[in-house]
Coordinates of C-alpha atoms in Angstrom, one line a residue:
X1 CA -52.2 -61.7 -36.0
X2 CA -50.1 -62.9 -32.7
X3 CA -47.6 -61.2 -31.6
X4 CA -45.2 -63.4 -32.6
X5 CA -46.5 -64.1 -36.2
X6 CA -45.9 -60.6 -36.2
X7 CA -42.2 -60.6 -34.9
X8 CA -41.5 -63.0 -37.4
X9 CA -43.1 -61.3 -40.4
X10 CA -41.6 -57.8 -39.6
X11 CA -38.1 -59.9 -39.6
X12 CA -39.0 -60.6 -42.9
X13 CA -38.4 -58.9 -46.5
X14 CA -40.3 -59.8 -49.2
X15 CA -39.7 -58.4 -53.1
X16 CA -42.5 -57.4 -55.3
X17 CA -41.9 -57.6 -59.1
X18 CA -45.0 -56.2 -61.2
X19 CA -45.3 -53.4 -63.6
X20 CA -48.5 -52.6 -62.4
X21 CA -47.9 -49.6 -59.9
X22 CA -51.4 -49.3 -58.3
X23 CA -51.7 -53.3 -57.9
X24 CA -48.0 -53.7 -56.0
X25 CA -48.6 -50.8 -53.8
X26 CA -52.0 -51.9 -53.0
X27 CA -50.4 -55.1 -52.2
X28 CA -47.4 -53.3 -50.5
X29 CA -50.0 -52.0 -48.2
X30 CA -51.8 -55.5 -47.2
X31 CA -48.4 -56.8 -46.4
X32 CA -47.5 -54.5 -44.3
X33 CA -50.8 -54.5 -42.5
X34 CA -49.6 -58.4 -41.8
X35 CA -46.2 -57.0 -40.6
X36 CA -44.3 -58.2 -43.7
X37 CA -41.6 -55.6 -44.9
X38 CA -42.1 -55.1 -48.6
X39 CA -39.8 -53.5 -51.9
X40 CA -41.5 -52.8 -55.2
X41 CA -39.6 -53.0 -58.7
X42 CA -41.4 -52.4 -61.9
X43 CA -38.6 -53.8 -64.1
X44 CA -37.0 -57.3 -63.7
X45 CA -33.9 -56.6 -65.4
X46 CA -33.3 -54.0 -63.0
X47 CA -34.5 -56.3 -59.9
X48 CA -31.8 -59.0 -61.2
X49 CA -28.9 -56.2 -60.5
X50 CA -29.9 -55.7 -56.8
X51 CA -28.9 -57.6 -53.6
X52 CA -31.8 -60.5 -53.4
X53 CA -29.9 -62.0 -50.7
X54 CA -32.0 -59.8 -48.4
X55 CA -35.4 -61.0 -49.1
X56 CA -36.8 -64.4 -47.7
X57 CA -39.2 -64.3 -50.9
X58 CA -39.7 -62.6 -54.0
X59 CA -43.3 -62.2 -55.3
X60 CA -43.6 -62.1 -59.2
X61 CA -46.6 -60.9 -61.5
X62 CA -46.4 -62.2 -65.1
X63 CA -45.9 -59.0 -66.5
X64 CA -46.8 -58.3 -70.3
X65 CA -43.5 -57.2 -71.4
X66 CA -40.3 -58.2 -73.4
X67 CA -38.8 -59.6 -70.1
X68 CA -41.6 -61.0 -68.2
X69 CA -42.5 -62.9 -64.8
X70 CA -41.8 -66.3 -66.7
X71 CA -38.1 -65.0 -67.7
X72 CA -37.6 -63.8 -64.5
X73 CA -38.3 -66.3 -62.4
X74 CA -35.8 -68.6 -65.0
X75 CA -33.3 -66.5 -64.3
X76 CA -33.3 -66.7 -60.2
X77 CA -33.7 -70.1 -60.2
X78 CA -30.6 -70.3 -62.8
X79 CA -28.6 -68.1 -60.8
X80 CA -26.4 -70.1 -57.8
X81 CA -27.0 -66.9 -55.5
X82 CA -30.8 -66.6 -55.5
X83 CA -31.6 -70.4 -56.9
X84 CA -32.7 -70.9 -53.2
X85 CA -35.1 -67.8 -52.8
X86 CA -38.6 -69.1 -52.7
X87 CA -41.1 -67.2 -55.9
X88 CA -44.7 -66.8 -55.8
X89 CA -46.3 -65.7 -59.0
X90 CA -49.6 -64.0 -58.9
X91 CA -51.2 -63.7 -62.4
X92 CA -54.4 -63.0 -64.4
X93 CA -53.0 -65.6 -66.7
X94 CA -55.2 -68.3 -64.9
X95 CA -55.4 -71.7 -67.1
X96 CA -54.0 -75.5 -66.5
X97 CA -50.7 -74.1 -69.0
X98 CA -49.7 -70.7 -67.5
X99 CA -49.9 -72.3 -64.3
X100 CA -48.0 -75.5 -65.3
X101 CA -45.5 -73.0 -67.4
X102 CA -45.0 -71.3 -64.3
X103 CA -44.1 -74.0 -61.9
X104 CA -42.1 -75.5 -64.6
X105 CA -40.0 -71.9 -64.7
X106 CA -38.8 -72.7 -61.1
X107 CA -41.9 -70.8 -59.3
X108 CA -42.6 -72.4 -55.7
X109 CA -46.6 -71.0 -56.1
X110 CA -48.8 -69.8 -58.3
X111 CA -52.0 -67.8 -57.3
X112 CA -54.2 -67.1 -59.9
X113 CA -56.3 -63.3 -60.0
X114 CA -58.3 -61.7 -58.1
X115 CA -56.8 -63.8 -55.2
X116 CA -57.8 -63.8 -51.1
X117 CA -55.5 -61.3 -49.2
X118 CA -55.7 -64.1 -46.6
X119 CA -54.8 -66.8 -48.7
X120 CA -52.1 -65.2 -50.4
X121 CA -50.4 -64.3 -46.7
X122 CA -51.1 -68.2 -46.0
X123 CA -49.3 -69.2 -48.9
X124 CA -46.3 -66.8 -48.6
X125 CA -46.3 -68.1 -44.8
X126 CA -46.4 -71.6 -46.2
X127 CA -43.8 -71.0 -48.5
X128 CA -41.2 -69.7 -46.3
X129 CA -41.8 -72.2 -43.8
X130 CA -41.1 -75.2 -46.4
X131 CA -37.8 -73.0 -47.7
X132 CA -36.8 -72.4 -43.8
X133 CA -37.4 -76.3 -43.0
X134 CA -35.5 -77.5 -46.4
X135 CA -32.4 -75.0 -45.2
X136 CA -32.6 -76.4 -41.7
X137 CA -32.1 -80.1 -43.0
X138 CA -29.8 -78.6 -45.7
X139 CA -27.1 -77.3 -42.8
X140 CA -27.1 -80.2 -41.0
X141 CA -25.7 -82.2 -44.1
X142 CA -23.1 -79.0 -44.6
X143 CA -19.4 -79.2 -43.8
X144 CA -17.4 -76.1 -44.1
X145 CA -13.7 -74.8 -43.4
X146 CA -13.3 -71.8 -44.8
X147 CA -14.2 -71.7 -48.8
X148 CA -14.3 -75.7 -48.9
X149 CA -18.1 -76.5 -48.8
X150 CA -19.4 -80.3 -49.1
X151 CA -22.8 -81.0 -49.1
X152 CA -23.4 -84.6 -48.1
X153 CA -26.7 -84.7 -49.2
X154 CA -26.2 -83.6 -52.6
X155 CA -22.5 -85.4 -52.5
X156 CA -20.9 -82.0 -54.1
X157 CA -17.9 -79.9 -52.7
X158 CA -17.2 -76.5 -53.4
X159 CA -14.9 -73.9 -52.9
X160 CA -16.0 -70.9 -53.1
X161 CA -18.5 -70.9 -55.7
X162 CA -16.7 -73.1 -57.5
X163 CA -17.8 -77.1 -58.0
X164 CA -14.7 -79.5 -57.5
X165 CA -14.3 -82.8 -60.2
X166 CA -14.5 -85.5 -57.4
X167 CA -14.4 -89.0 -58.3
X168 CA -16.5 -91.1 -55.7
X169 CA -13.9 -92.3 -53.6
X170 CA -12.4 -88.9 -53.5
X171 CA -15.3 -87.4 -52.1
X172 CA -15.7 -90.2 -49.3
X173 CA -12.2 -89.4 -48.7
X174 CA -12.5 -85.6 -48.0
X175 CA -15.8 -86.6 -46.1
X176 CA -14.2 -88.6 -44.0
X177 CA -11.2 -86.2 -43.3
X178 CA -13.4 -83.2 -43.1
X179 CA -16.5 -84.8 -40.2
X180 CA -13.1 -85.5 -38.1
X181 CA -11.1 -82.8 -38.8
X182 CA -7.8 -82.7 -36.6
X183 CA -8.2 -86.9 -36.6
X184 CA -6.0 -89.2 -38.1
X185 CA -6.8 -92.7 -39.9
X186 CA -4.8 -95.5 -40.7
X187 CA -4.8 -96.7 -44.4
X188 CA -6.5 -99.6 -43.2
X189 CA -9.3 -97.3 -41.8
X190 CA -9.7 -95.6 -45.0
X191 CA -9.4 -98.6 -47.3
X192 CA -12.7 -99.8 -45.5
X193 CA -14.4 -96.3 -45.7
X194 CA -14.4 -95.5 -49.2
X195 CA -13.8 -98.7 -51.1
X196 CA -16.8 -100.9 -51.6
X197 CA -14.8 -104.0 -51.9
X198 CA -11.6 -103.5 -50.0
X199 CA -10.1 -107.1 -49.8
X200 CA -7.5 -106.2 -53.0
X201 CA -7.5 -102.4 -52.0
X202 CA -3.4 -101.5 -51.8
X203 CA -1.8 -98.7 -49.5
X204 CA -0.4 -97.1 -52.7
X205 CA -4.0 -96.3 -54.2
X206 CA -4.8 -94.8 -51.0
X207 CA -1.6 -92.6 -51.3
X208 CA -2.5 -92.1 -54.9
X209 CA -5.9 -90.8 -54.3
X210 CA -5.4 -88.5 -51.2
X211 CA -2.1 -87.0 -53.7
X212 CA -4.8 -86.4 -56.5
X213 CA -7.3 -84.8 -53.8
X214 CA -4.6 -82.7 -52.9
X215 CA -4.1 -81.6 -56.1
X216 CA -7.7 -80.9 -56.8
X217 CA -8.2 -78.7 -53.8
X218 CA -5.5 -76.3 -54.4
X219 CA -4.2 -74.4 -51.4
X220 CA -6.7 -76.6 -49.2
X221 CA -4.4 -79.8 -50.2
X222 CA -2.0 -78.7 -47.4
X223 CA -4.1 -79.3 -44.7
X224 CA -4.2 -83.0 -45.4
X225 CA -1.0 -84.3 -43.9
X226 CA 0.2 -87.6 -43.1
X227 CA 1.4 -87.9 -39.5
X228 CA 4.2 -90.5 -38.9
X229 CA 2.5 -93.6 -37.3
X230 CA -0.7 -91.9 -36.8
X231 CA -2.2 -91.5 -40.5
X232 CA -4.0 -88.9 -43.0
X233 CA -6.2 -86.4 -41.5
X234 CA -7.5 -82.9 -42.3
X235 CA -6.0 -80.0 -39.9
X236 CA -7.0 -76.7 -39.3

């Protein structure tokens, strides 16, 4: 492997989920022969109480037990912290429905036993070049101040982990505020932002709507001020 394929695989951790002790450490030890840093847990209710943050993939057998591969991938794509961490499932269970069951459980891959060592390291190296590309393009359509998240892509705003009830123009409101923060608009300006047809838009239901915003985004409604001949804006 190049050096830098290396670099980049010994920067990343990947979680192995299988009850199978002899297959995960014989697959601990080809992943580290690739450079990858690898953790092996036998039981995924367990694995659900640790810190996935840490690992750029998790790698998930099927496991014949009470709470299996299939529940356990549910329950990382269900969760808001770990929704985002790209799962391979390898698997004896090898026809048209466990694979299909699989991917419809959340599951970014499914590789099917015996596998190639070298195309399972292709596809984990696949994988995690898709999730790093989707989080690239994901950040550029990110505005933050503190807690307050929007995501212009998806058109949601958070703070902290919780979802805010936006109406539409609302949300093109607080865009608008939050791309130019520490710049002021004019009614006018915003009347022709976030009103599809502004010709019978008033100056009041601008007022009104930036008071209800306010009020939706609790200590964050004081940073929207109105400045005395300048306009609204959002201020640090």
């Amino acid at each position: 492997m190049a050096p830098s394929s290396q670099a980049n695989a010994a920067s990343t951790r990947l979680l192995i989920a299988d009850t199978d002790s002899m297959s995960s450490e014989l697959l601990q030890f080809r992943l580290e022969s690739e450079g990858f840093q690898s953790v092996i847990v036998s039981d995924g209710r367990k694995a659900l109480e640790m810190d996935l943050s840490e690992f750029s993939l998790i790698i998930v057998d099927l496991m014949d037990c009470a709470f299996n591969g299939l529940m356990f991938t549910q329950e990382i794509k269900r969760n808001p912290y770990t929704f985002n961490i790209p799962v391979i499932i390898l698997s004896a269970h090898a026809s048209e429905d466990d694979i299909v069951n699989g991917l419809d459980a959340g599951a970014d891959d499914y590789i099917p036993k015996p596998f190639s060592s070298r195309l399972l390291i292709a596809r984990i190296r696949s994988v995690i070049r898709r999730k790093r590309m989707m989080s690239a393009r994901r950040s550029a359509n990110v505005v933050r101040y503190q807690d307050l998240v929007l995501d212009l892509g998806a058109g949601t705003a958070f703070i902290a982990d919780t979802q805010l009830s936006l109406t539409r123009t609302e949300y093109i409101i607080l865009a608008m505020f939050m791309r130019n923060r520490n710049s002021f608009f004019e009614r006018v300006e915003i009347i022709h932002e976030a009103w599809e047809d502004d010709g019978g838009v008033s100056d009041r239901a601008v007022d009104t709507n930036i008071s209800r915003l306010r009020k939706k985004l609790g200590p964050y409604g004081r940073n929207i001020i109105n400045r005395q001949g300048f306009g609204y804006g959002f201020v640090d």
